[in-house]
Amino acid sequence: NSLSSYEHVPVIGDLMTSRWAFEALAVEQFKDNKYQQNFFEIDREISNYGYVSNFYIPELEKRLDIVARDISINKTITASHNDFNLLTNEITQLEKLSSQPFAKPSILKAGVFKPADVAIIRNYLSGIQKSFGAKCSAANKLKDNIYSDLVKKYGSDDAVYKLKQDFYNNNLADVVLNRFEIQNLIEYNNRLIRMKDPVYEIPESKNGRAKLYSSVKYFFGAKIDTYWFNIVFIRFSSFVLDLVLYFDFLKKSLDFFGNIRLKKTIK
């Protein structure tokens, strides 16, 4: 656990060139094959909207119920501190995700939170859930239209089905969509971490770090396709290792620290 992370690939993994190469190949083959390239962006919308409305918001409402029960019994937050901290952290993230500001951020403090404030949070969560649910439904309708256009392009449903059979890899989809993970989200460091469909998730980090199989990465504000980001990273790291070998930095470092240790031993 000290080496792993649920939020992004751990550093020890990022040091492995094979990790960057495998991710680039897996994401590229899933995202840009001749069949899925028609649906990837709309599937991303369906996945992200559906995750918020069907899993994320219900989990936050469950945490709010725990806080509400605690404060109704004890008149203040006592046993539900962790749930309240998680709730406040996720409301901050939800504001960014939904572009809908929370009307009363001043109540998101354990010392001032009152029973009447529960309804304010509940209404906020309910509003976002309805909004994202509607967006998910609209995206599903748009996907149906895209499929109909494909049928017209290729001539029949059977032709589109054959296209999928030829280019869509179900085993690969199981991997990049994390279908073997039972939980859709988990709690980690007073945050809710998404486990569902990592290939569709937009990473929060702006320094190039992301979960394995994320299809995009952000670097200094720029949104970069994972395939090209990983290729550039592999080239850059290979260049750095070339310099290490050419100038014999490894041997010089070992000799340097060996001499320091020897001097301390002589003293």
Coordinates of C-alpha atoms in Angstrom, one line a residue:
N1 CA 0.0 0.0 0.0
S2 CA 2.9 2.4 0.6
L3 CA 3.9 2.1 -3.0
S4 CA 0.5 2.0 -4.6
S5 CA -2.1 4.6 -5.3
Y6 CA -5.8 4.6 -6.3
E7 CA -5.6 8.2 -7.7
H8 CA -3.0 7.6 -10.4
V9 CA -0.2 5.2 -11.4
P10 CA 2.4 5.1 -8.6
V11 CA 5.8 6.5 -9.2
I12 CA 7.4 3.1 -9.2
G13 CA 5.1 2.2 -12.1
D14 CA 5.9 5.4 -14.0
L15 CA 9.6 4.5 -13.9
M16 CA 8.9 1.4 -16.0
T17 CA 9.0 2.1 -19.7
S18 CA 6.9 -1.0 -20.4
R19 CA 4.0 0.6 -18.5
W20 CA 3.9 3.6 -20.9
A21 CA 4.3 1.4 -24.0
F22 CA 1.5 -1.1 -22.9
E23 CA -0.9 1.7 -21.9
A24 CA -0.3 3.5 -25.3
L25 CA -1.0 0.3 -27.2
A26 CA -4.0 -0.7 -25.2
V27 CA -5.7 2.7 -25.3
E28 CA -5.0 3.3 -28.9
Q29 CA -6.3 -0.1 -30.0
F30 CA -9.5 0.4 -27.9
K31 CA -10.1 4.0 -28.7
D32 CA -9.2 4.4 -32.4
N33 CA -10.0 1.0 -33.9
K34 CA -12.3 1.3 -37.0
Y35 CA -15.4 0.5 -35.1
Q36 CA -15.0 2.2 -31.7
Q37 CA -13.6 5.4 -33.1
N38 CA -17.2 6.2 -34.1
F39 CA -18.5 5.9 -30.6
F40 CA -15.6 6.7 -28.2
E41 CA -16.4 10.3 -27.4
I42 CA -20.2 9.7 -27.0
D43 CA -19.4 6.6 -24.9
R44 CA -17.2 8.8 -22.8
E45 CA -20.1 11.2 -22.2
I46 CA -22.5 8.4 -21.4
S47 CA -20.0 6.8 -19.0
N48 CA -19.1 10.1 -17.2
Y49 CA -22.6 11.4 -16.9
G50 CA -23.9 7.9 -15.8
Y51 CA -21.2 7.5 -13.2
V52 CA -22.1 10.8 -11.5
S53 CA -25.9 10.2 -11.6
N54 CA -25.9 6.5 -10.8
F55 CA -23.0 5.9 -8.5
Y56 CA -21.3 9.1 -7.3
I57 CA -24.3 11.2 -6.2
P58 CA -26.0 8.2 -4.5
E59 CA -22.8 7.5 -2.5
L60 CA -22.7 11.2 -1.4
E61 CA -26.3 11.1 -0.4
K62 CA -25.6 8.0 1.7
R63 CA -22.8 9.9 3.5
L64 CA -25.2 12.8 4.0
D65 CA -27.7 10.5 5.6
I66 CA -25.1 9.3 8.1
V67 CA -24.2 12.9 8.9
A68 CA -27.9 13.9 9.2
R69 CA -28.6 11.0 11.6
D70 CA -25.6 11.9 13.7
I71 CA -26.4 15.5 14.0
S72 CA -30.1 14.8 14.7
I73 CA -29.1 12.6 17.7
N74 CA -26.2 14.5 19.1
K75 CA -27.0 18.1 17.9
T76 CA -23.5 18.3 16.5
I77 CA -21.2 16.2 14.3
T78 CA -19.5 13.6 16.5
A79 CA -19.3 10.1 15.1
S80 CA -19.6 11.1 11.4
H81 CA -16.5 13.4 11.1
N82 CA -15.0 11.3 8.3
D83 CA -18.2 11.2 6.4
F84 CA -18.6 14.9 6.7
N85 CA -15.0 15.6 5.6
L86 CA -15.4 13.3 2.6
L87 CA -18.7 15.1 1.8
T88 CA -17.1 18.5 1.9
N89 CA -14.2 17.4 -0.2
E90 CA -16.4 15.9 -2.9
I91 CA -18.7 18.9 -3.0
T92 CA -15.7 21.0 -3.9
Q93 CA -14.8 18.5 -6.7
L94 CA -18.5 18.4 -7.8
E95 CA -18.5 22.2 -8.3
K96 CA -15.6 21.8 -10.7
L97 CA -17.2 18.8 -12.4
S98 CA -20.6 20.2 -12.9
S99 CA -19.7 23.9 -13.2
Q100 CA -22.5 24.5 -10.6
P101 CA -21.3 26.4 -7.6
F102 CA -22.6 25.4 -4.1
A103 CA -24.7 28.2 -2.9
K104 CA -23.6 28.2 0.8
P105 CA -20.0 27.1 1.2
S106 CA -19.9 28.6 4.6
I107 CA -21.9 25.8 6.1
L108 CA -19.3 23.2 5.1
K109 CA -17.6 23.3 8.4
A110 CA -18.2 20.8 11.2
G111 CA -18.5 23.5 13.8
V112 CA -21.2 25.5 12.1
F113 CA -23.1 22.8 10.3
K114 CA -26.7 22.5 11.5
P115 CA -29.6 20.1 10.9
A116 CA -31.3 22.6 8.6
D117 CA -28.2 22.6 6.4
V118 CA -28.8 19.0 5.4
A119 CA -31.6 20.0 3.1
I120 CA -29.4 22.5 1.3
I121 CA -26.8 19.9 0.5
R122 CA -29.5 17.4 -0.4
N123 CA -31.1 19.8 -2.9
Y124 CA -27.7 20.6 -4.4
L125 CA -26.9 16.9 -5.0
S126 CA -30.4 16.2 -6.3
G127 CA -30.2 19.0 -8.8
I128 CA -26.9 17.8 -10.2
Q129 CA -28.1 14.2 -10.3
K130 CA -31.1 15.2 -12.4
S131 CA -29.0 17.4 -14.7
F132 CA -26.4 14.6 -15.3
G133 CA -29.1 12.0 -15.7
A134 CA -30.7 14.1 -18.4
K135 CA -27.4 14.6 -20.1
C136 CA -26.8 10.8 -20.1
S137 CA -30.2 10.2 -21.7
A138 CA -29.5 12.8 -24.4
A139 CA -26.1 11.2 -25.1
N140 CA -27.7 7.8 -25.4
K141 CA -30.1 9.2 -28.0
L142 CA -27.2 10.7 -29.9
K143 CA -25.4 7.4 -29.9
D144 CA -28.4 5.8 -31.4
N145 CA -28.2 8.4 -34.2
I146 CA -24.6 7.7 -34.7
Y147 CA -25.4 4.0 -35.0
S148 CA -28.1 4.7 -37.6
D149 CA -25.7 6.7 -39.6
L150 CA -23.3 3.8 -39.6
V151 CA -26.0 1.4 -40.8
K152 CA -26.7 3.8 -43.7
K153 CA -22.9 4.0 -44.5
Y154 CA -22.3 0.3 -44.5
G155 CA -25.7 -0.8 -45.8
S156 CA -27.1 -2.9 -43.0
D157 CA -27.1 -3.9 -39.3
D158 CA -25.2 -7.1 -40.2
A159 CA -22.5 -5.0 -41.8
V160 CA -22.0 -2.9 -38.7
Y161 CA -22.1 -6.0 -36.6
K162 CA -19.3 -7.5 -38.8
L163 CA -17.3 -4.3 -38.4
K164 CA -17.5 -4.6 -34.6
Q165 CA -16.6 -8.3 -34.8
D166 CA -13.5 -7.5 -36.9
F167 CA -12.2 -4.5 -34.9
Y168 CA -13.6 -4.5 -31.4
N169 CA -11.8 -6.6 -28.8
N170 CA -14.0 -7.6 -25.9
N171 CA -11.1 -8.8 -23.8
L172 CA -9.3 -5.5 -24.2
A173 CA -12.5 -3.7 -23.4
D174 CA -12.7 -5.6 -20.1
V175 CA -9.2 -4.4 -19.2
V176 CA -9.5 -0.7 -20.1
L177 CA -13.0 -0.5 -18.6
N178 CA -11.9 -2.2 -15.5
R179 CA -14.8 -4.7 -15.6
F180 CA -13.1 -7.1 -13.3
E181 CA -13.3 -4.6 -10.4
I182 CA -16.4 -5.2 -8.3
Q183 CA -16.6 -1.7 -6.8
N184 CA -17.4 1.3 -9.0
L185 CA -15.8 3.7 -6.5
I186 CA -13.9 3.4 -3.3
E187 CA -13.0 5.7 -0.3
Y188 CA -9.4 6.8 -0.1
N189 CA -7.9 9.7 1.9
N190 CA -11.3 11.2 2.5
R191 CA -12.1 11.2 -1.2
L192 CA -14.2 9.0 -3.5
I193 CA -12.0 7.5 -6.1
R194 CA -13.6 6.3 -9.3
M195 CA -12.8 2.7 -10.3
K196 CA -15.3 2.4 -13.2
D197 CA -14.2 2.9 -16.9
P198 CA -10.8 4.5 -16.4
V199 CA -10.3 4.9 -20.1
Y200 CA -13.2 7.4 -20.2
E201 CA -12.3 9.3 -17.0
I202 CA -10.8 12.8 -17.3
P203 CA -7.8 13.0 -15.0
E204 CA -7.6 15.7 -12.3
S205 CA -3.9 16.1 -12.3
K206 CA -2.4 18.7 -14.6
N207 CA 1.2 17.4 -14.5
G208 CA 0.7 14.4 -16.8
R209 CA -0.2 11.8 -14.1
A210 CA -3.4 9.8 -14.4
K211 CA -4.8 6.4 -13.8
L212 CA -3.7 3.5 -16.0
Y213 CA -5.6 3.4 -19.3
S214 CA -6.7 7.1 -19.1
S215 CA -7.2 8.1 -22.7
V216 CA -5.9 11.7 -22.2
K217 CA -3.4 13.4 -20.0
Y218 CA -3.1 17.1 -19.0
F219 CA 0.3 18.7 -19.0
F220 CA 0.7 22.4 -18.2
G221 CA -2.9 23.0 -19.1
A222 CA -2.7 21.2 -22.5
K223 CA -4.9 18.2 -23.1
I224 CA -2.8 15.5 -24.8
D225 CA -3.9 12.1 -26.3
T226 CA -2.4 9.3 -24.2
Y227 CA -0.8 7.6 -27.2
W228 CA 1.3 10.7 -28.2
F229 CA 2.0 11.7 -24.6
N230 CA 3.4 8.2 -23.8
I231 CA 5.4 8.1 -27.0
V232 CA 7.0 11.4 -26.2
F233 CA 7.7 10.3 -22.6
I234 CA 9.3 7.1 -23.8
R235 CA 11.5 9.1 -26.2
F236 CA 12.5 11.6 -23.5
S237 CA 13.3 8.9 -20.9
S238 CA 15.4 7.0 -23.4
F239 CA 17.3 10.2 -24.2
V240 CA 18.0 10.7 -20.5
L241 CA 19.2 7.2 -20.1
D242 CA 21.4 7.6 -23.1
L243 CA 23.0 10.6 -21.4
V244 CA 23.5 8.6 -18.2
L245 CA 25.3 5.8 -20.1
Y246 CA 27.3 8.2 -22.3
F247 CA 28.7 10.2 -19.5
D248 CA 28.9 7.2 -17.2
F249 CA 26.8 9.0 -14.5
L250 CA 26.0 5.7 -12.7
K251 CA 29.6 4.7 -12.1
K252 CA 30.6 8.2 -11.2
S253 CA 27.8 8.4 -8.6
L254 CA 28.7 5.0 -7.1
D255 CA 32.4 6.1 -6.9
F256 CA 31.4 9.5 -5.4
F257 CA 29.3 8.0 -2.6
G258 CA 31.8 5.2 -2.1
N259 CA 34.6 7.7 -1.5
I260 CA 32.4 9.6 1.0
R261 CA 31.7 6.3 2.9
L262 CA 35.4 5.4 2.8
K263 CA 36.5 8.8 4.3
K264 CA 33.9 8.4 7.1
T265 CA 35.3 4.9 7.9
I266 CA 38.9 6.2 8.0
K267 CA 38.0 9.0 10.4

